[in-house]
mmCIF file of C-alpha atoms in Angstrom:
data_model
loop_
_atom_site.group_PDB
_atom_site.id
_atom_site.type_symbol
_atom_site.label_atom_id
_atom_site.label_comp_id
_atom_site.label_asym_id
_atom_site.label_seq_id
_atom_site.Cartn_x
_atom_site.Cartn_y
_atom_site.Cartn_z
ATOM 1 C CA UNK A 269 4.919 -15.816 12.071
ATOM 2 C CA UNK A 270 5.040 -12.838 9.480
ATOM 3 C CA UNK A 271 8.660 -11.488 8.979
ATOM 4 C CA UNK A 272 9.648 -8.451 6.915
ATOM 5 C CA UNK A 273 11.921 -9.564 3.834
ATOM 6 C CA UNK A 274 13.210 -6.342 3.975
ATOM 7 C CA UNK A 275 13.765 -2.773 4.704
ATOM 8 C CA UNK A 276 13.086 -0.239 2.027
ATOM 9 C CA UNK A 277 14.053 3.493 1.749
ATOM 10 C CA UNK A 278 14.076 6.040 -0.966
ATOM 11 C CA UNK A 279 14.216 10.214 -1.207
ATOM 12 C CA UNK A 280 12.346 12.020 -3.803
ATOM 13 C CA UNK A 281 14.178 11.494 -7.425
ATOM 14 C CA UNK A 282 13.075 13.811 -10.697
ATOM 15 C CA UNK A 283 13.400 11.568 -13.731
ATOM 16 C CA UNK A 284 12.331 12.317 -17.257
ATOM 17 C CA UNK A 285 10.665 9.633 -19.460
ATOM 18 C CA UNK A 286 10.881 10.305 -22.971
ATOM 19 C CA UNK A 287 7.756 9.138 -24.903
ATOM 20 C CA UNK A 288 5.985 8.794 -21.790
ATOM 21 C CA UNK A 289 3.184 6.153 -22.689
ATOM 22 C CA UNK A 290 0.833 7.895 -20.367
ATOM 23 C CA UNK A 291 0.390 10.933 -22.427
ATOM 24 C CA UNK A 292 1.779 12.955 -18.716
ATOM 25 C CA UNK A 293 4.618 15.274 -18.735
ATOM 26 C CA UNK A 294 7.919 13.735 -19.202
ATOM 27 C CA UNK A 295 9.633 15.237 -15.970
ATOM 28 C CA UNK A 296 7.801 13.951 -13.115
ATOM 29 C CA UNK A 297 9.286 13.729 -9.578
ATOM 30 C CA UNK A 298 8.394 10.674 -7.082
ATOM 31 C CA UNK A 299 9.545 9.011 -3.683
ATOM 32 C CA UNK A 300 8.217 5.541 -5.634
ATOM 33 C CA UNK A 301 12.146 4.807 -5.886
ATOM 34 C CA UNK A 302 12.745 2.289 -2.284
ATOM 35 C CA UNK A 303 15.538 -0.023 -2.254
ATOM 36 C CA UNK A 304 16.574 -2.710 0.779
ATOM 37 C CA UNK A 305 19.016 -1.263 2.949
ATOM 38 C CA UNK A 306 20.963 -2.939 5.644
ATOM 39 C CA UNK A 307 20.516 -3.134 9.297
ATOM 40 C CA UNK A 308 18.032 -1.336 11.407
ATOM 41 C CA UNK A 309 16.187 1.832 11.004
ATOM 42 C CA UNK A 310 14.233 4.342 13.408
ATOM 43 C CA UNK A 311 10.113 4.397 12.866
ATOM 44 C CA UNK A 312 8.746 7.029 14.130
ATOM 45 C CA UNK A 313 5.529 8.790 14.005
ATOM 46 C CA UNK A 314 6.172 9.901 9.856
ATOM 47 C CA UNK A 315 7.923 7.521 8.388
ATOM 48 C CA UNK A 316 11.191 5.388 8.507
ATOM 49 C CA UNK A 317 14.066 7.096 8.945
ATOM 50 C CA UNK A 318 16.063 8.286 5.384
ATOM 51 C CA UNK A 319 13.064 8.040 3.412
ATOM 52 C CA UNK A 320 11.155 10.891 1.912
ATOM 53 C CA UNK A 321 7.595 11.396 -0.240
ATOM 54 C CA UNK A 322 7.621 14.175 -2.801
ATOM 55 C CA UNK A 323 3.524 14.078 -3.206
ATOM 56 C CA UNK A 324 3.108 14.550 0.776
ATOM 57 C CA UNK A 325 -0.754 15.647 0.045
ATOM 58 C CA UNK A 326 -1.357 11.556 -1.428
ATOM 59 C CA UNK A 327 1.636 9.823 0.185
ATOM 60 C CA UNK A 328 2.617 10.107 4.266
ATOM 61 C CA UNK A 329 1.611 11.812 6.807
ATOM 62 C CA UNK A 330 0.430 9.938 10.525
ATOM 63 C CA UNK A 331 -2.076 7.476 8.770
ATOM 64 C CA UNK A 332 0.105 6.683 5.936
ATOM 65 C CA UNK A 333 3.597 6.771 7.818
ATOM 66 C CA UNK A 334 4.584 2.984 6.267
ATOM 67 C CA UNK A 335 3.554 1.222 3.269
ATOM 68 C CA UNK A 336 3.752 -2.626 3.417
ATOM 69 C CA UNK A 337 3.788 -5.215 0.357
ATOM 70 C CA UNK A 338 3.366 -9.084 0.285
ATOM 71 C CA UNK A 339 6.829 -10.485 -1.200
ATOM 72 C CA UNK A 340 4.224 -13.124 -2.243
ATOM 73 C CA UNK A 341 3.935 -10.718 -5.150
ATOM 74 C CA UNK A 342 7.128 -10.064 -6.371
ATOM 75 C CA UNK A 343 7.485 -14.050 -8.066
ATOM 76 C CA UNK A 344 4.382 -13.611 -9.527
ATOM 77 C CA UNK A 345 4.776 -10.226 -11.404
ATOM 78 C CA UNK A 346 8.283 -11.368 -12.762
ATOM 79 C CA UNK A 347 6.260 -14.132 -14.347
ATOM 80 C CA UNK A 348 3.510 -12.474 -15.921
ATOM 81 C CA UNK A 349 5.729 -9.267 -16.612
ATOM 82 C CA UNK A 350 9.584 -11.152 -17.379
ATOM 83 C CA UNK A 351 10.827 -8.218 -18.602
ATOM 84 C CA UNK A 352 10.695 -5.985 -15.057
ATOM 85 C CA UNK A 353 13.405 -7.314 -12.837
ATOM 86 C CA UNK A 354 10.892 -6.367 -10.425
ATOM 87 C CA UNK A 355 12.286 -6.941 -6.325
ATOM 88 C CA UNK A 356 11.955 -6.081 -3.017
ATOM 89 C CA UNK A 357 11.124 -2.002 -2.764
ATOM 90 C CA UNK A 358 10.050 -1.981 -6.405
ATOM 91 C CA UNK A 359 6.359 -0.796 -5.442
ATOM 92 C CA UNK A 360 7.426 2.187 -3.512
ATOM 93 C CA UNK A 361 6.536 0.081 -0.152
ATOM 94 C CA UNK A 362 9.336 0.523 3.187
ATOM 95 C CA UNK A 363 8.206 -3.065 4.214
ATOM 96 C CA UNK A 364 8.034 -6.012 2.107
ATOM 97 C CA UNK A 365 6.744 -8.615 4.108
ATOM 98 C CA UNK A 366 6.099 -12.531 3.844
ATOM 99 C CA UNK A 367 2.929 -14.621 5.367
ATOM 100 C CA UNK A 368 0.487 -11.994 4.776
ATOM 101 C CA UNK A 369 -1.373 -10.548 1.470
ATOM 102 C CA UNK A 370 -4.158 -8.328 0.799
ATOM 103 C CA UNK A 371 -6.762 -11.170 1.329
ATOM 104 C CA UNK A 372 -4.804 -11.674 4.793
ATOM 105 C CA UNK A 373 -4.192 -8.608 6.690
ATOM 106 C CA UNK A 374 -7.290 -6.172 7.586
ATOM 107 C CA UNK A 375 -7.934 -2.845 8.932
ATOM 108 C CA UNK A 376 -6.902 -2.160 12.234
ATOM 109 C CA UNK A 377 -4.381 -4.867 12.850
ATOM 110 C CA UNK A 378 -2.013 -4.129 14.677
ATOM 111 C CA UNK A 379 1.133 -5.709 15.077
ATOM 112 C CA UNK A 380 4.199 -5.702 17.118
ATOM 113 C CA UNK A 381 8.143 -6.170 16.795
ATOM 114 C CA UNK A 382 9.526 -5.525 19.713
ATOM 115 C CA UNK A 383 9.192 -1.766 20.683
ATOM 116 C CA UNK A 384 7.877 -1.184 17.357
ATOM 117 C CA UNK A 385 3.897 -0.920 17.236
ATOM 118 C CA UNK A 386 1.932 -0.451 13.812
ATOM 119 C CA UNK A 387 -1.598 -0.546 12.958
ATOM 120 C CA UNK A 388 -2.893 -1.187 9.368
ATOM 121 C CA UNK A 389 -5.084 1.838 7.945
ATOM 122 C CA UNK A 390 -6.051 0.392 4.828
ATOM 123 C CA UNK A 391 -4.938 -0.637 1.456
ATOM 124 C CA UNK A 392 -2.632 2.100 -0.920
ATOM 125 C CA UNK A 393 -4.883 3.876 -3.390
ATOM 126 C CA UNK A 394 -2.388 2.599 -6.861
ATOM 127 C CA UNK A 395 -1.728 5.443 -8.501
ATOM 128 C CA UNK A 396 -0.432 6.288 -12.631
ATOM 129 C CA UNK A 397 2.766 6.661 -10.800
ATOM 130 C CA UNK A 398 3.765 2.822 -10.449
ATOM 131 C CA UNK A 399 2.848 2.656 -14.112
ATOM 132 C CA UNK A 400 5.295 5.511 -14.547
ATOM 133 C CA UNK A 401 8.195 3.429 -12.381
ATOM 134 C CA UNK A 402 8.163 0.851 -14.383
ATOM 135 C CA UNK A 403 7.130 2.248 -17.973
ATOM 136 C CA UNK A 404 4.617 -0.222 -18.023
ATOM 137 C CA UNK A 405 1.743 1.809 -18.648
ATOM 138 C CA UNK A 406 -1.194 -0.369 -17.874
ATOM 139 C CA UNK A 407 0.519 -1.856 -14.457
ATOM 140 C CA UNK A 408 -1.257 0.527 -12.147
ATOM 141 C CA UNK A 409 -4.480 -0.706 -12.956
ATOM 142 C CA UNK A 410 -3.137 -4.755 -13.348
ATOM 143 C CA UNK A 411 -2.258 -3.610 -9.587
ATOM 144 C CA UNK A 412 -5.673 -2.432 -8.502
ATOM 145 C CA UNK A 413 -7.382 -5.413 -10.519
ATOM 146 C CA UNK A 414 -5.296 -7.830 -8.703
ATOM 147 C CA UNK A 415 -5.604 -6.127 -5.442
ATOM 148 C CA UNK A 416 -2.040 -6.285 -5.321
ATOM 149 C CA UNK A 417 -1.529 -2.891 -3.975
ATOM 150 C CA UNK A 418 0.151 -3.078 -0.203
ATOM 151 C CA UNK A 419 -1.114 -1.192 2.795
ATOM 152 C CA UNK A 420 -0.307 1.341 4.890
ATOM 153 C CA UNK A 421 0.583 1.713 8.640
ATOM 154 C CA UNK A 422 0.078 4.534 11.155
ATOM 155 C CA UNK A 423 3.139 3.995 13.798
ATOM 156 C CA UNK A 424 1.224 3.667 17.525
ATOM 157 C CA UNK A 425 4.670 3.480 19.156
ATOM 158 C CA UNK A 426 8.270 4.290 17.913
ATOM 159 C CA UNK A 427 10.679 1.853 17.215
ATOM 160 C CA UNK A 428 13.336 0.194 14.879
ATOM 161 C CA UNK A 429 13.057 -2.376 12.458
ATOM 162 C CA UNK A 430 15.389 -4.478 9.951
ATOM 163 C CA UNK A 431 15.012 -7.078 7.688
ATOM 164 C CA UNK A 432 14.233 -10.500 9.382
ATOM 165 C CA UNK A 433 12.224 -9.404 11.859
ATOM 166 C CA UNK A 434 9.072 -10.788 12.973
ATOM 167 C CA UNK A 435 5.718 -8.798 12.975
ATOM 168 C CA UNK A 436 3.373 -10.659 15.784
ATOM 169 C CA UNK A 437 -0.263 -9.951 15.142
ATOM 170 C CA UNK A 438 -1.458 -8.514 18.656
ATOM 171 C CA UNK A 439 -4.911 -7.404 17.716
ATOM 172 C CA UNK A 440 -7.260 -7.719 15.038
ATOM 173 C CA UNK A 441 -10.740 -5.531 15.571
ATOM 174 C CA UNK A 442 -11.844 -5.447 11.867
ATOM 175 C CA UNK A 443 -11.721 -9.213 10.979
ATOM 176 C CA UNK A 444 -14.117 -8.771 8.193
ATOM 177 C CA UNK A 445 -12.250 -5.748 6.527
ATOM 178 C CA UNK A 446 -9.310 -6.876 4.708
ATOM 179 C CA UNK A 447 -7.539 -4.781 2.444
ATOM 180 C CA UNK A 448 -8.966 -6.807 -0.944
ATOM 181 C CA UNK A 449 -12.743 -6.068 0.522
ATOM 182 C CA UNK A 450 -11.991 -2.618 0.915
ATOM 183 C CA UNK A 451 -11.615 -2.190 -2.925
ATOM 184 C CA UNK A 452 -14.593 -4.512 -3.298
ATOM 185 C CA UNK A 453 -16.704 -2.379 -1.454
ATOM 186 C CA UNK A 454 -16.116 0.425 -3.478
ATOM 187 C CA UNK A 455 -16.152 -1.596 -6.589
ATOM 188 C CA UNK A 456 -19.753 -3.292 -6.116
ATOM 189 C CA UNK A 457 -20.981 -1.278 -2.961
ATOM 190 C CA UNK A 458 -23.899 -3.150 -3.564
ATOM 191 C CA UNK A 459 -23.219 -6.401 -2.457
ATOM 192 C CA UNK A 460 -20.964 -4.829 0.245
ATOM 193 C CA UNK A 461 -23.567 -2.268 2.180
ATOM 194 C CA UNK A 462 -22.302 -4.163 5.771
ATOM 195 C CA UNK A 463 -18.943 -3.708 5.055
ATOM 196 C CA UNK A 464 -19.358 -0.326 3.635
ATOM 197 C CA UNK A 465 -21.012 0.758 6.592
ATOM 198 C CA UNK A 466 -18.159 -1.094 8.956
ATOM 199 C CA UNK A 467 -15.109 0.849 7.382
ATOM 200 C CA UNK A 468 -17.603 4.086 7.607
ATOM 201 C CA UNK A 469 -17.772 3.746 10.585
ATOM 202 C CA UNK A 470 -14.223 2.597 11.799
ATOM 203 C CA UNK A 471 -12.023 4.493 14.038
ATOM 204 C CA UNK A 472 -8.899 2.282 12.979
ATOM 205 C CA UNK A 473 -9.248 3.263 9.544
ATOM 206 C CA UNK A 474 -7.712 6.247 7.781
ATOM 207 C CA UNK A 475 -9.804 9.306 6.759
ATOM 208 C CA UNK A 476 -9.463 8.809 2.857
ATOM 209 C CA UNK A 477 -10.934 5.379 3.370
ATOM 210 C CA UNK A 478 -13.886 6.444 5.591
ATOM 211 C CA UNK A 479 -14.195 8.851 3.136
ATOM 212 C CA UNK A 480 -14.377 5.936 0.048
ATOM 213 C CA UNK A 481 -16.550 4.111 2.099
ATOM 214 C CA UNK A 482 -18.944 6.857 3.032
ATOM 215 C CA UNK A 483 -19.544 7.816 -0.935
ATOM 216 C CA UNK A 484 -19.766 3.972 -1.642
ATOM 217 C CA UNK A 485 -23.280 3.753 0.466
ATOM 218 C CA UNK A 486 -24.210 7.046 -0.836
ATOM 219 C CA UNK A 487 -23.692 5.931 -4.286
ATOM 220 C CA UNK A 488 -26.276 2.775 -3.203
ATOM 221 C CA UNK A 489 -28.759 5.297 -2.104
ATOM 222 C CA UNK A 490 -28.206 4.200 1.796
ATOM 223 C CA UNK A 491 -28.393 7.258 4.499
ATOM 224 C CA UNK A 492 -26.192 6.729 7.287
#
């Protein structure tokens, strides 16, 4: 059974890095900051309840309402990176959730938790922002590389959710697309034309990924 870990919310913060490895501005302003919170929160159609996105144009909206990440990943970056005291929430995602990783979980799943429905859209895009959490300026693309990146959720019916609940996998249309093949296919669209052409031309999948698969098989020379 897959069980969230935990809960995570977070409003927009404005912090100000000085010598910002990046070479961006030093005042930037993010909703990246989630931390666990206690008991059970609303879901709705946008998001969890008490959280916020400052970039809504790149983060929320229907297709990207709630971003889930393996906990799988958390022992693993405080081992390659000891000096993060990296935990639950500390990738931006409302959900961190055990039994399931990005080679695990495709597009389209949906999953249930009572009255709570959600449906996976497809993997989080990591952005120079994580990089920027965590002053770690290469971690963004370590993320991507490692296709440890989370996914998001659309919300098909409203509900609550706290930390210890189970997620029960009720469907599962896209069995070949899992989040990791999803970067694949962009990576190498080559070796990946079926696929391509399968998250093209899925309905469960978000626009921006339709959209990254759809200049994947154009990049191969393939008409669709």
């Amino acid at each position: 059974m897959v069980r969230v870990v935990s809960v995570n919310v977070g409003q927009p913060q404005t912090r100000i890095l000085h010598d910002a490895p990046d070479g961006r501005e030093a005042a930037w302003t993010s909703g990246i900051w989630k931390f666990p919170v206690a008991g059970a929160l609303h879901i709705a159609a946008l998001g969890v309840s008490g959280d916020g996105q400052a970039d809504t144009k790149n983060h929320g909206g229907p297709d990207k309402a709630v971003l889930g990440y393996a906990s799988s990943h958390y022992p693993a970056w405080r081992a390659e990176l000891p000096h993060l005291d990296v935990q639950a929430g500390g990738f931006g995602e409302n959900l961190t959730i055990d039994r399931q990783d990005e080679t695990t979980v495709c597009v389209g799943d949906v999953y249930t938790a009572d009255d709570l429905t959600l449906q996976v859209t497809g993997p989080r895009y990591p952005c120079w922002k994580v990089s920027r959490r965590w002053n770690q300026r290469d971690l963004h693309d370590r993320v991507y590389a490692l296709r440890r990146t989370g996914w998001y959720f659309r919300v098909l019916n409203e509900g609550t959710i706290a930390a210890g609940a189970d997620l029960t996998l009720a469907e599962r249309p896209q069995p070949a697309l899992t989040i990791a093949r999803c970067f694949d296919l962009i990576d190498t669209p080559d070796d990946f034309i079926d696929a391509a052409r399968q998250l093209a031309n899925a309905p469960e999948a978000s626009a921006f990924w339709r959209k990254m698969a759809n200049k994947a098989l154009a990049s191969t020379g393939v008409l669709e």
